[in-house]
CSV table of N, CA and C in Angstrom, one decimal:
chain,number,residue,atom,x,y,z
A,144,MET,N,-0.3,40.5,-25.0
A,144,MET,CA,0.8,41.2,-24.4
A,144,MET,C,1.6,40.3,-23.5
A,145,ASP,N,1.0,39.4,-22.8
A,145,ASP,CA,1.7,38.5,-21.9
A,145,ASP,C,2.6,37.5,-22.6
A,146,GLN,N,2.1,37.0,-23.8
A,146,GLN,CA,2.9,36.1,-24.6
A,146,GLN,C,4.1,36.8,-25.2
A,147,ASP,N,4.0,38.1,-25.4
A,147,ASP,CA,5.1,38.8,-26.1
A,147,ASP,C,6.2,39.2,-25.1
A,148,ASP,N,5.9,39.1,-23.8
A,148,ASP,CA,6.8,39.6,-22.8
A,148,ASP,C,8.0,38.6,-22.7
A,149,PRO,N,9.2,39.0,-23.0
A,149,PRO,CA,10.4,38.1,-22.9
A,149,PRO,C,10.8,37.8,-21.5
A,150,TYR,N,10.4,38.6,-20.5
A,150,TYR,CA,10.8,38.3,-19.2
A,150,TYR,C,9.8,37.5,-18.4
A,151,ARG,N,8.7,37.1,-19.0
A,151,ARG,CA,7.7,36.3,-18.4
A,151,ARG,C,8.3,34.9,-18.3
A,152,HIS,N,8.3,34.3,-17.1
A,152,HIS,CA,8.9,33.0,-16.9
A,152,HIS,C,7.8,32.0,-16.5
A,153,THR,N,7.8,30.8,-17.1
A,153,THR,CA,6.9,29.8,-16.8
A,153,THR,C,7.7,28.7,-16.0
A,154,SER,N,7.1,28.2,-15.0
A,154,SER,CA,7.9,27.2,-14.2
A,154,SER,C,7.9,25.8,-14.9
A,155,VAL,N,8.8,25.0,-14.5
A,155,VAL,CA,8.9,23.7,-15.1
A,155,VAL,C,7.7,22.9,-14.9
A,156,ALA,N,7.1,23.0,-13.7
A,156,ALA,CA,5.9,22.3,-13.4
A,156,ALA,C,4.7,22.6,-14.3
A,157,ASP,N,4.7,23.8,-14.8
A,157,ASP,CA,3.7,24.2,-15.8
A,157,ASP,C,3.9,23.6,-17.1
A,158,ARG,N,5.1,23.3,-17.5
A,158,ARG,CA,5.4,22.7,-18.8
A,158,ARG,C,5.4,21.2,-18.8
A,159,VAL,N,5.6,20.5,-17.7
A,159,VAL,CA,5.6,19.1,-17.6
A,159,VAL,C,4.2,18.5,-17.4
A,160,PRO,N,3.8,17.5,-18.2
A,160,PRO,CA,2.4,17.0,-18.1
A,160,PRO,C,2.3,16.2,-16.7
A,161,ASN,N,1.2,16.4,-16.1
A,161,ASN,CA,0.9,15.7,-14.8
A,161,ASN,C,0.4,14.3,-15.1
A,162,PRO,N,1.0,13.3,-14.5
A,162,PRO,CA,0.5,11.9,-14.7
A,162,PRO,C,-0.9,11.7,-14.2
A,163,TYR,N,-1.4,12.5,-13.3
A,163,TYR,CA,-2.8,12.3,-12.8
A,163,TYR,C,-3.7,13.3,-13.4
A,164,GLY,N,-3.3,14.0,-14.4
A,164,GLY,CA,-4.2,15.0,-15.0
A,164,GLY,C,-4.2,16.3,-14.2
A,165,GLU,N,-4.7,17.3,-14.8
A,165,GLU,CA,-4.7,18.6,-14.1
A,165,GLU,C,-6.0,18.7,-13.2
A,166,ARG,N,-5.9,19.5,-12.2
A,166,ARG,CA,-7.0,19.7,-11.3
A,166,ARG,C,-7.9,20.7,-12.0
A,167,ASP,N,-9.1,20.2,-12.4
A,167,ASP,CA,-9.9,21.0,-13.2
A,167,ASP,C,-11.0,21.7,-12.4
A,168,GLY,N,-11.1,21.5,-11.1
A,168,GLY,CA,-12.1,22.1,-10.3
A,168,GLY,C,-13.4,21.4,-10.3
A,169,ARG,N,-13.5,20.4,-11.1
A,169,ARG,CA,-14.8,19.6,-11.2
A,169,ARG,C,-14.6,18.3,-10.4
A,170,GLY,N,-15.7,17.9,-9.8
A,170,GLY,CA,-15.6,16.6,-9.1
A,170,GLY,C,-15.1,16.8,-7.7
A,171,PRO,N,-15.2,15.7,-6.9
A,171,PRO,CA,-14.8,15.7,-5.5
A,171,PRO,C,-13.3,15.9,-5.4
A,172,GLU,N,-13.0,16.6,-4.3
A,172,GLU,CA,-11.6,16.8,-3.9
A,172,GLU,C,-11.4,16.8,-2.4
A,173,GLY,N,-10.3,16.4,-1.9
A,173,GLY,CA,-10.0,16.5,-0.5
A,173,GLY,C,-10.0,15.1,0.1
A,174,LEU,N,-9.7,15.1,1.4
A,174,LEU,CA,-9.6,13.9,2.1
A,174,LEU,C,-10.9,13.5,2.7
A,175,GLY,N,-11.8,12.9,1.9
A,175,GLY,CA,-13.1,12.5,2.3
A,175,GLY,C,-13.5,11.3,1.6
A,176,GLY,N,-14.7,10.9,1.7
A,176,GLY,CA,-15.3,9.7,1.0
A,176,GLY,C,-14.5,8.5,1.4
A,177,TRP,N,-14.3,7.7,0.4
A,177,TRP,CA,-13.6,6.4,0.5
A,177,TRP,C,-12.1,6.6,0.9
A,178,LEU,N,-11.6,7.8,0.7
A,178,LEU,CA,-10.2,8.0,1.1
A,178,LEU,C,-10.0,7.9,2.6
A,179,ILE,N,-11.0,8.1,3.4
A,179,ILE,CA,-10.9,7.9,4.8
A,179,ILE,C,-10.8,6.4,5.1
A,180,ALA,N,-11.5,5.6,4.4
A,180,ALA,CA,-11.3,4.1,4.5
A,180,ALA,C,-9.9,3.7,4.2
A,181,VAL,N,-9.3,4.3,3.1
A,181,VAL,CA,-8.0,3.9,2.7
A,181,VAL,C,-7.0,4.3,3.8
A,182,ALA,N,-7.2,5.5,4.4
A,182,ALA,CA,-6.3,5.9,5.5
A,182,ALA,C,-6.5,4.9,6.7
A,183,ALA,N,-7.7,4.5,7.0
A,183,ALA,CA,-8.0,3.6,8.1
A,183,ALA,C,-7.3,2.3,7.9
A,184,ILE,N,-7.4,1.8,6.6
A,184,ILE,CA,-6.7,0.5,6.3
A,184,ILE,C,-5.2,0.6,6.5
A,185,LEU,N,-4.6,1.7,6.0
A,185,LEU,CA,-3.2,1.9,6.2
A,185,LEU,C,-2.8,2.0,7.7
A,186,GLY,N,-3.6,2.7,8.4
A,186,GLY,CA,-3.3,2.8,9.9
A,186,GLY,C,-3.4,1.5,10.6
A,187,LEU,N,-4.5,0.7,10.3
A,187,LEU,CA,-4.6,-0.6,10.9
A,187,LEU,C,-3.5,-1.6,10.5
A,188,SER,N,-3.1,-1.4,9.2
A,188,SER,CA,-1.9,-2.3,8.8
A,188,SER,C,-0.7,-2.0,9.5
A,189,ALA,N,-0.4,-0.7,9.7
A,189,ALA,CA,0.8,-0.3,10.5
A,189,ALA,C,0.7,-0.8,12.0
A,190,ALA,N,-0.5,-0.6,12.6
A,190,ALA,CA,-0.7,-1.1,13.9
A,190,ALA,C,-0.5,-2.6,14.0
A,191,PHE,N,-1.1,-3.3,13.1
A,191,PHE,CA,-1.0,-4.8,13.1
A,191,PHE,C,0.5,-5.2,12.9
A,192,ALA,N,1.2,-4.5,12.0
A,192,ALA,CA,2.6,-4.9,11.8
A,192,ALA,C,3.4,-4.7,13.1
A,193,ILE,N,3.1,-3.6,13.8
A,193,ILE,CA,3.9,-3.3,15.0
A,193,ILE,C,3.5,-4.4,16.1
A,194,LEU,N,2.2,-4.7,16.2
A,194,LEU,CA,1.8,-5.8,17.1
A,194,LEU,C,2.4,-7.1,16.8
A,195,SER,N,2.4,-7.5,15.5
A,195,SER,CA,3.0,-8.7,15.1
A,195,SER,C,4.5,-8.8,15.3
A,196,LEU,N,5.2,-7.7,15.0
A,196,LEU,CA,6.6,-7.7,15.2
A,196,LEU,C,6.9,-7.8,16.7
A,197,GLY,N,6.2,-7.0,17.5
A,197,GLY,CA,6.4,-7.1,18.9
A,197,GLY,C,6.1,-8.4,19.5
A,198,LEU,N,5.0,-9.1,19.1
A,198,LEU,CA,4.8,-10.4,19.6
A,198,LEU,C,5.8,-11.4,19.2
A,199,ALA,N,6.3,-11.3,18.0
A,199,ALA,CA,7.3,-12.3,17.5
A,199,ALA,C,8.6,-12.1,18.2
A,200,VAL,N,9.0,-10.8,18.5
A,200,VAL,CA,10.3,-10.6,19.1
A,200,VAL,C,10.2,-10.8,20.6
A,201,PHE,N,9.2,-10.2,21.3
A,201,PHE,CA,9.2,-10.2,22.7
A,201,PHE,C,8.3,-11.3,23.3
A,202,GLY,N,7.5,-11.9,22.5
A,202,GLY,CA,6.6,-12.9,22.9
A,202,GLY,C,7.2,-14.3,22.8
A,203,GLY,N,8.4,-14.4,22.3
A,203,GLY,CA,9.0,-15.7,22.2
A,203,GLY,C,8.6,-16.4,20.9
A,204,GLY,N,8.1,-15.7,19.9
A,204,GLY,CA,7.7,-16.3,18.6
A,204,GLY,C,8.9,-16.7,17.8
A,205,LEU,N,10.1,-16.2,18.1
A,205,LEU,CA,11.3,-16.5,17.3
A,205,LEU,C,12.2,-17.4,18.1
A,206,SER,N,11.7,-18.0,19.2
A,206,SER,CA,12.6,-18.9,20.0
A,206,SER,C,12.8,-20.2,19.3
A,207,GLY,N,13.9,-20.9,19.7
A,207,GLY,CA,14.2,-22.1,19.0
A,207,GLY,C,13.5,-23.3,19.4
A,208,ASP,N,12.6,-23.2,20.5
A,208,ASP,CA,11.9,-24.4,20.9
A,208,ASP,C,10.6,-24.7,20.2
A,209,LEU,N,10.4,-23.9,19.1
A,209,LEU,CA,9.2,-24.2,18.2
A,209,LEU,C,9.5,-25.2,17.1
A,210,SER,N,8.5,-25.8,16.5
A,210,SER,CA,8.8,-26.7,15.4
A,210,SER,C,9.3,-25.9,14.3
A,211,PRO,N,10.2,-26.6,13.4
A,211,PRO,CA,10.8,-25.9,12.3
A,211,PRO,C,9.8,-25.3,11.3
A,212,GLU,N,8.7,-26.0,11.1
A,212,GLU,CA,7.7,-25.4,10.1
A,212,GLU,C,7.1,-24.1,10.7
A,213,TYR,N,6.7,-24.2,11.9
A,213,TYR,CA,6.1,-23.0,12.5
A,213,TYR,C,7.1,-21.8,12.6
A,214,LEU,N,8.3,-22.2,13.0
A,214,LEU,CA,9.4,-21.1,13.1
A,214,LEU,C,9.6,-20.5,11.8
A,215,GLY,N,9.6,-21.3,10.7
A,215,GLY,CA,9.8,-20.7,9.4
A,215,GLY,C,8.7,-19.8,9.0
A,216,TYR,N,7.5,-20.2,9.3
A,216,TYR,CA,6.3,-19.3,9.0
A,216,TYR,C,6.4,-18.0,9.8
A,217,VAL,N,6.8,-18.1,11.1
A,217,VAL,CA,6.9,-16.9,11.9
A,217,VAL,C,8.0,-16.0,11.4
A,218,ARG,N,9.1,-16.5,11.0
A,218,ARG,CA,10.2,-15.7,10.4
A,218,ARG,C,9.8,-15.0,9.1
A,219,ALA,N,9.1,-15.8,8.2
A,219,ALA,CA,8.6,-15.2,7.0
A,219,ALA,C,7.6,-14.1,7.3
A,220,ARG,N,6.7,-14.3,8.2
A,220,ARG,CA,5.7,-13.3,8.6
A,220,ARG,C,6.3,-12.1,9.2
A,221,VAL,N,7.4,-12.2,10.0
A,221,VAL,CA,8.1,-11.1,10.5
A,221,VAL,C,8.8,-10.3,9.4
A,222,ALA,N,9.3,-11.0,8.4
A,222,ALA,CA,10.0,-10.3,7.2
A,222,ALA,C,8.9,-9.5,6.5
A,223,VAL,N,7.7,-10.1,6.2
A,223,VAL,CA,6.7,-9.4,5.5
A,223,VAL,C,6.2,-8.2,6.3
A,224,ASP,N,6.0,-8.3,7.6
A,224,ASP,CA,5.6,-7.2,8.5
A,224,ASP,C,6.7,-6.1,8.5
A,225,ALA,N,8.0,-6.6,8.5
A,225,ALA,CA,9.1,-5.6,8.5
A,225,ALA,C,9.1,-4.8,7.2
A,226,LEU,N,8.5,-5.3,6.1
A,226,LEU,CA,8.4,-4.5,4.8
A,226,LEU,C,7.1,-3.7,4.9
A,227,LEU,N,6.0,-4.3,5.4
A,227,LEU,CA,4.8,-3.6,5.4
A,227,LEU,C,4.8,-2.3,6.3
A,228,LEU,N,5.4,-2.4,7.4
A,228,LEU,CA,5.4,-1.3,8.4
A,228,LEU,C,5.9,0.0,7.8
A,229,PRO,N,7.2,0.0,7.2
A,229,PRO,CA,7.6,1.3,6.6
A,229,PRO,C,6.8,1.8,5.4
A,230,LEU,N,6.3,0.8,4.6
A,230,LEU,CA,5.5,1.2,3.5
A,230,LEU,C,4.2,1.8,3.9
A,231,ALA,N,3.6,1.2,5.0
A,231,ALA,CA,2.3,1.8,5.5
A,231,ALA,C,2.5,3.2,6.1
A,232,LEU,N,3.6,3.4,6.8
A,232,LEU,CA,3.9,4.7,7.4
A,232,LEU,C,4.3,5.7,6.3
A,233,ALA,N,5.0,5.3,5.3
A,233,ALA,CA,5.3,6.2,4.2
A,233,ALA,C,4.0,6.6,3.4
A,234,ALA,N,3.2,5.6,3.2
A,234,ALA,CA,1.9,5.9,2.5
A,234,ALA,C,1.0,6.8,3.3
A,235,LEU,N,1.0,6.6,4.6
A,235,LEU,CA,0.2,7.5,5.5
A,235,LEU,C,0.8,8.9,5.5
A,236,THR,N,2.1,9.0,5.5
A,236,THR,CA,2.7,10.3,5.5
A,236,THR,C,2.4,11.1,4.2
A,237,LEU,N,2.5,10.4,3.1
A,237,LEU,CA,2.3,10.9,1.8
A,237,LEU,C,0.8,11.3,1.6
A,238,PHE,N,-0.1,10.5,2.2
A,238,PHE,CA,-1.5,10.7,2.2
A,238,PHE,C,-1.9,12.0,2.9
A,239,TRP,N,-1.3,12.2,4.1
A,239,TRP,CA,-1.7,13.4,4.8
A,239,TRP,C,-1.0,14.7,4.2
A,240,ARG,N,0.1,14.5,3.5
A,240,ARG,CA,0.8,15.6,2.8
A,240,ARG,C,0.1,15.9,1.5
A,241,LYS,N,-0.8,15.0,1.1
A,241,LYS,CA,-1.4,15.1,-0.2
A,241,LYS,C,-0.4,15.1,-1.4
A,242,SER,N,0.6,14.2,-1.2
A,242,SER,CA,1.6,14.1,-2.2
A,242,SER,C,1.1,13.3,-3.5
A,243,ARG,N,1.7,13.7,-4.6
A,243,ARG,CA,1.3,13.0,-5.8
A,243,ARG,C,1.9,11.6,-5.9
A,244,TRP,N,2.8,11.3,-5.0
A,244,TRP,CA,3.4,9.9,-4.9
A,244,TRP,C,2.6,9.0,-4.1
A,245,PHE,N,1.5,9.4,-3.4
A,245,PHE,CA,0.7,8.5,-2.6
A,245,PHE,C,0.1,7.4,-3.4
A,246,PRO,N,-0.5,7.5,-4.5
A,246,PRO,CA,-1.1,6.4,-5.2
A,246,PRO,C,0.0,5.3,-5.5
A,247,HIS,N,1.2,5.7,-5.9
A,247,HIS,CA,2.2,4.7,-6.2
A,247,HIS,C,2.6,3.9,-4.9
A,248,THR,N,2.8,4.7,-3.8
A,248,THR,CA,3.2,4.0,-2.6
A,248,THR,C,2.1,3.1,-2.1
A,249,PHE,N,0.8,3.5,-2.2
A,249,PHE,CA,-0.3,2.7,-1.8
A,249,PHE,C,-0.3,1.4,-2.6
A,250,VAL,N,-0.1,1.4,-3.9
A,250,VAL,CA,-0.1,0.2,-4.8
A,250,VAL,C,1.1,-0.7,-4.4
A,251,ALA,N,2.2,-0.1,-4.0
A,251,ALA,CA,3.4,-0.9,-3.6
A,251,ALA,C,3.0,-1.6,-2.3
A,252,TRP,N,2.4,-0.9,-1.3
A,252,TRP,CA,2.0,-1.4,-0.1
A,252,TRP,C,1.0,-2.6,-0.3
A,253,ALA,N,0.0,-2.4,-1.1
A,253,ALA,CA,-1.0,-3.4,-1.4
A,253,ALA,C,-0.4,-4.6,-2.0
A,254,ALA,N,0.6,-4.4,-2.9
A,254,ALA,CA,1.3,-5.6,-3.6
A,254,ALA,C,2.0,-6.4,-2.5
A,255,VAL,N,2.8,-5.7,-1.6
A,255,VAL,CA,3.5,-6.4,-0.6
A,255,VAL,C,2.5,-7.1,0.4
A,256,ALA,N,1.4,-6.5,0.7
A,256,ALA,CA,0.4,-7.1,1.6
A,256,ALA,C,-0.2,-8.3,1.0
A,257,ALA,N,-0.5,-8.2,-0.3
A,257,ALA,CA,-1.1,-9.3,-1.0
A,257,ALA,C,-0.1,-10.5,-1.1
A,258,PHE,N,1.1,-10.2,-1.3
A,258,PHE,CA,2.2,-11.2,-1.3
A,258,PHE,C,2.3,-11.8,0.1
A,259,GLY,N,2.2,-11.0,1.1
A,259,GLY,CA,2.4,-11.5,2.5
A,259,GLY,C,1.3,-12.4,2.9
A,260,LYS,N,0.1,-12.3,2.3
A,260,LYS,CA,-1.0,-13.2,2.6
A,260,LYS,C,-0.7,-14.6,2.0
A,261,GLY,N,0.2,-14.7,1.1
A,261,GLY,CA,0.5,-16.0,0.5
A,261,GLY,C,1.6,-16.7,1.3
A,262,VAL,N,2.1,-16.1,2.3
A,262,VAL,CA,3.2,-16.8,3.1
A,262,VAL,C,2.7,-18.0,3.8
A,263,ARG,N,1.6,-17.8,4.6
A,263,ARG,CA,1.1,-19.0,5.4
A,263,ARG,C,0.6,-20.1,4.5
A,264,PRO,N,-0.2,-19.9,3.5
A,264,PRO,CA,-0.6,-21.1,2.7
A,264,PRO,C,0.6,-21.7,2.0
A,265,TRP,N,1.6,-20.9,1.6
A,265,TRP,CA,2.8,-21.5,0.9
A,265,TRP,C,3.6,-22.4,1.9
A,266,MET,N,3.7,-21.9,3.1
A,266,MET,CA,4.4,-22.6,4.1
A,266,MET,C,3.7,-23.9,4.5
A,267,MET,N,2.4,-23.8,4.5
A,267,MET,CA,1.6,-25.0,4.8
A,267,MET,C,1.7,-26.0,3.6
A,268,ALA,N,1.8,-25.6,2.4
A,268,ALA,CA,2.0,-26.5,1.3
A,268,ALA,C,3.4,-27.1,1.3
A,269,MET,N,4.4,-26.4,1.8
A,269,MET,CA,5.7,-27.0,1.9
A,269,MET,C,5.8,-28.1,3.0
A,270,THR,N,4.9,-28.0,4.0
A,270,THR,CA,4.9,-29.0,5.0
A,270,THR,C,3.9,-30.2,4.7
A,271,GLY,N,3.2,-30.0,3.6
A,271,GLY,CA,2.3,-31.1,3.2
A,271,GLY,C,0.9,-31.0,3.8
A,272,ASP,N,0.6,-29.9,4.5
A,272,ASP,CA,-0.8,-29.7,5.1
A,272,ASP,C,-1.8,-29.3,4.1
A,273,VAL,N,-1.4,-28.6,3.0
A,273,VAL,CA,-2.3,-28.1,2.0
A,273,VAL,C,-1.7,-28.4,0.6
A,274,SER,N,-2.6,-28.5,-0.4
A,274,SER,CA,-2.0,-28.7,-1.7
A,274,SER,C,-1.4,-27.4,-2.2
A,275,LEU,N,-0.5,-27.5,-3.2
A,275,LEU,CA,0.1,-26.4,-3.7
A,275,LEU,C,-0.8,-25.5,-4.5
A,276,VAL,N,-1.8,-26.1,-5.1
A,276,VAL,CA,-2.8,-25.3,-5.9
A,276,VAL,C,-3.6,-24.4,-4.9
A,277,MET,N,-4.0,-25.0,-3.8
A,277,MET,CA,-4.8,-24.2,-2.8
A,277,MET,C,-3.9,-23.1,-2.2
A,278,ALA,N,-2.6,-23.5,-2.0
A,278,ALA,CA,-1.7,-22.5,-1.5
A,278,ALA,C,-1.5,-21.3,-2.4
A,279,LEU,N,-1.6,-21.5,-3.7
A,279,LEU,CA,-1.4,-20.4,-4.7
A,279,LEU,C,-2.7,-19.7,-4.9
A,280,ALA,N,-3.9,-20.4,-4.8
A,280,ALA,CA,-5.2,-19.8,-5.1
A,280,ALA,C,-5.6,-18.9,-4.0
A,281,THR,N,-5.3,-19.3,-2.8
A,281,THR,CA,-5.8,-18.5,-1.6
A,281,THR,C,-5.3,-17.0,-1.7
A,282,PRO,N,-3.9,-16.8,-1.8
A,282,PRO,CA,-3.5,-15.4,-1.8
A,282,PRO,C,-3.9,-14.7,-3.1
A,283,LEU,N,-4.1,-15.4,-4.2
A,283,LEU,CA,-4.5,-14.8,-5.4
A,283,LEU,C,-5.9,-14.3,-5.3
A,284,LEU,N,-6.8,-15.1,-4.7
A,284,LEU,CA,-8.2,-14.7,-4.5
A,284,LEU,C,-8.3,-13.6,-3.5
A,285,TRP,N,-7.5,-13.6,-2.5
A,285,TRP,CA,-7.4,-12.6,-1.5
A,285,TRP,C,-7.0,-11.3,-2.1
A,286,ALA,N,-6.0,-11.3,-2.9
A,286,ALA,CA,-5.5,-10.1,-3.6
A,286,ALA,C,-6.5,-9.5,-4.6
A,287,LEU,N,-7.2,-10.4,-5.3
A,287,LEU,CA,-8.2,-9.9,-6.2
A,287,LEU,C,-9.4,-9.4,-5.6
A,288,LEU,N,-9.9,-10.0,-4.5
A,288,LEU,CA,-11.1,-9.6,-3.9
A,288,LEU,C,-11.0,-8.5,-2.8
A,289,TRP,N,-9.8,-8.4,-2.2
A,289,TRP,CA,-9.7,-7.4,-1.2
A,289,TRP,C,-8.8,-6.2,-1.7
A,290,TYR,N,-7.6,-6.5,-2.1
A,290,TYR,CA,-6.7,-5.5,-2.6
A,290,TYR,C,-7.0,-4.9,-3.9
A,291,GLY,N,-7.5,-5.7,-4.8
A,291,GLY,CA,-7.9,-5.3,-6.2
A,291,GLY,C,-8.8,-4.1,-6.2
A,292,PRO,N,-9.9,-4.1,-5.6
A,292,PRO,CA,-10.8,-3.0,-5.6
A,292,PRO,C,-10.2,-1.7,-5.0
A,293,TRP,N,-9.4,-1.8,-4.0
A,293,TRP,CA,-8.7,-0.7,-3.4
A,293,TRP,C,-7.7,-0.1,-4.4
A,294,ILE,N,-6.9,-1.0,-5.0
A,294,ILE,CA,-5.9,-0.5,-6.0
A,294,ILE,C,-6.6,0.2,-7.1
A,295,VAL,N,-7.7,-0.4,-7.6
A,295,VAL,CA,-8.5,0.3,-8.7
A,295,VAL,C,-9.0,1.6,-8.3
A,296,TYR,N,-9.5,1.7,-7.1
A,296,TYR,CA,-10.1,3.0,-6.6
A,296,TYR,C,-9.0,4.0,-6.5
A,297,VAL,N,-7.8,3.7,-6.0
A,297,VAL,CA,-6.8,4.7,-5.8
A,297,VAL,C,-6.2,5.1,-7.2
A,298,LEU,N,-6.2,4.2,-8.1
A,298,LEU,CA,-5.6,4.6,-9.4
A,298,LEU,C,-6.7,5.2,-10.3
A,299,ARG,N,-8.0,5.0,-10.2
A,299,ARG,CA,-9.0,5.5,-11.1
A,299,ARG,C,-9.9,6.5,-10.5
A,300,SER,N,-9.9,6.8,-9.3
A,300,SER,CA,-10.9,7.6,-8.6
A,300,SER,C,-10.7,9.1,-9.0
A,301,ARG,N,-11.7,9.8,-9.3
A,301,ARG,CA,-11.6,11.2,-9.6
A,301,ARG,C,-11.2,12.0,-8.3
A,302,ARG,N,-11.7,11.6,-7.2
A,302,ARG,CA,-11.3,12.2,-5.9
A,302,ARG,C,-9.8,12.1,-5.7
A,303,VAL,N,-9.3,10.9,-5.9
A,303,VAL,CA,-7.8,10.7,-5.7
A,303,VAL,C,-7.1,11.5,-6.7
A,304,ARG,N,-7.5,11.6,-8.0
A,304,ARG,CA,-6.8,12.4,-9.0
A,304,ARG,C,-6.8,13.9,-8.6
A,305,ASN,N,-8.0,14.3,-8.2
A,305,ASN,CA,-8.1,15.8,-7.8
A,305,ASN,C,-7.3,16.1,-6.5
A,306,THR,N,-7.3,15.2,-5.6
A,306,THR,CA,-6.7,15.5,-4.3
A,306,THR,C,-5.2,15.4,-4.4
A,307,PHE,N,-4.7,14.4,-5.2
A,307,PHE,CA,-3.2,14.2,-5.2
A,307,PHE,C,-2.6,14.7,-6.5
A,308,ALA,N,-3.2,15.6,-7.2
A,308,ALA,CA,-2.6,16.2,-8.4
A,308,ALA,C,-1.6,17.2,-8.0
A,309,ALA,N,-0.7,17.4,-9.0
A,309,ALA,CA,0.4,18.4,-8.7
A,309,ALA,C,-0.3,19.8,-8.4
A,310,ARG,N,0.2,20.5,-7.5
A,310,ARG,CA,-0.3,21.8,-7.1
A,310,ARG,C,0.1,22.9,-8.1
A,311,ARG,N,-0.7,23.8,-8.4
A,311,ARG,CA,-0.4,24.9,-9.3
A,311,ARG,C,-0.2,26.2,-8.5
């Protein structure tokens, strides 16, 4: 009878496939488990970015009396932190709202953070303190060993899929 009713309306959300799969009621759901660690990492990242930006601006880190190599590194680090701060805050906001866009924002934050880890070794390679191979290998290893597992967890975890799936 319900299928024959011409006045029965289905929403667009019911007809569009969910990229994270439907909430099937099986498996873990909610802000628990390793998701608490993800929130802590994002919170610490935002706090560190605020501290780093504050020290660079108010602590004289951007003053002209520094060596050009160090000043270049500080400016690059400030630029990376200026990108990380809004991404971390956006990811935390989407996390607490249980938005389906949280996994994408987290991956973007992790990519920028992994790129930011390469700033110091790359600057050291430009000044001749470290070889270019070491400067490229350090952030790549850091990204694979630290950010890689967190990205895989956020993209593949059943808890993440169930928590951040589109609401019905």
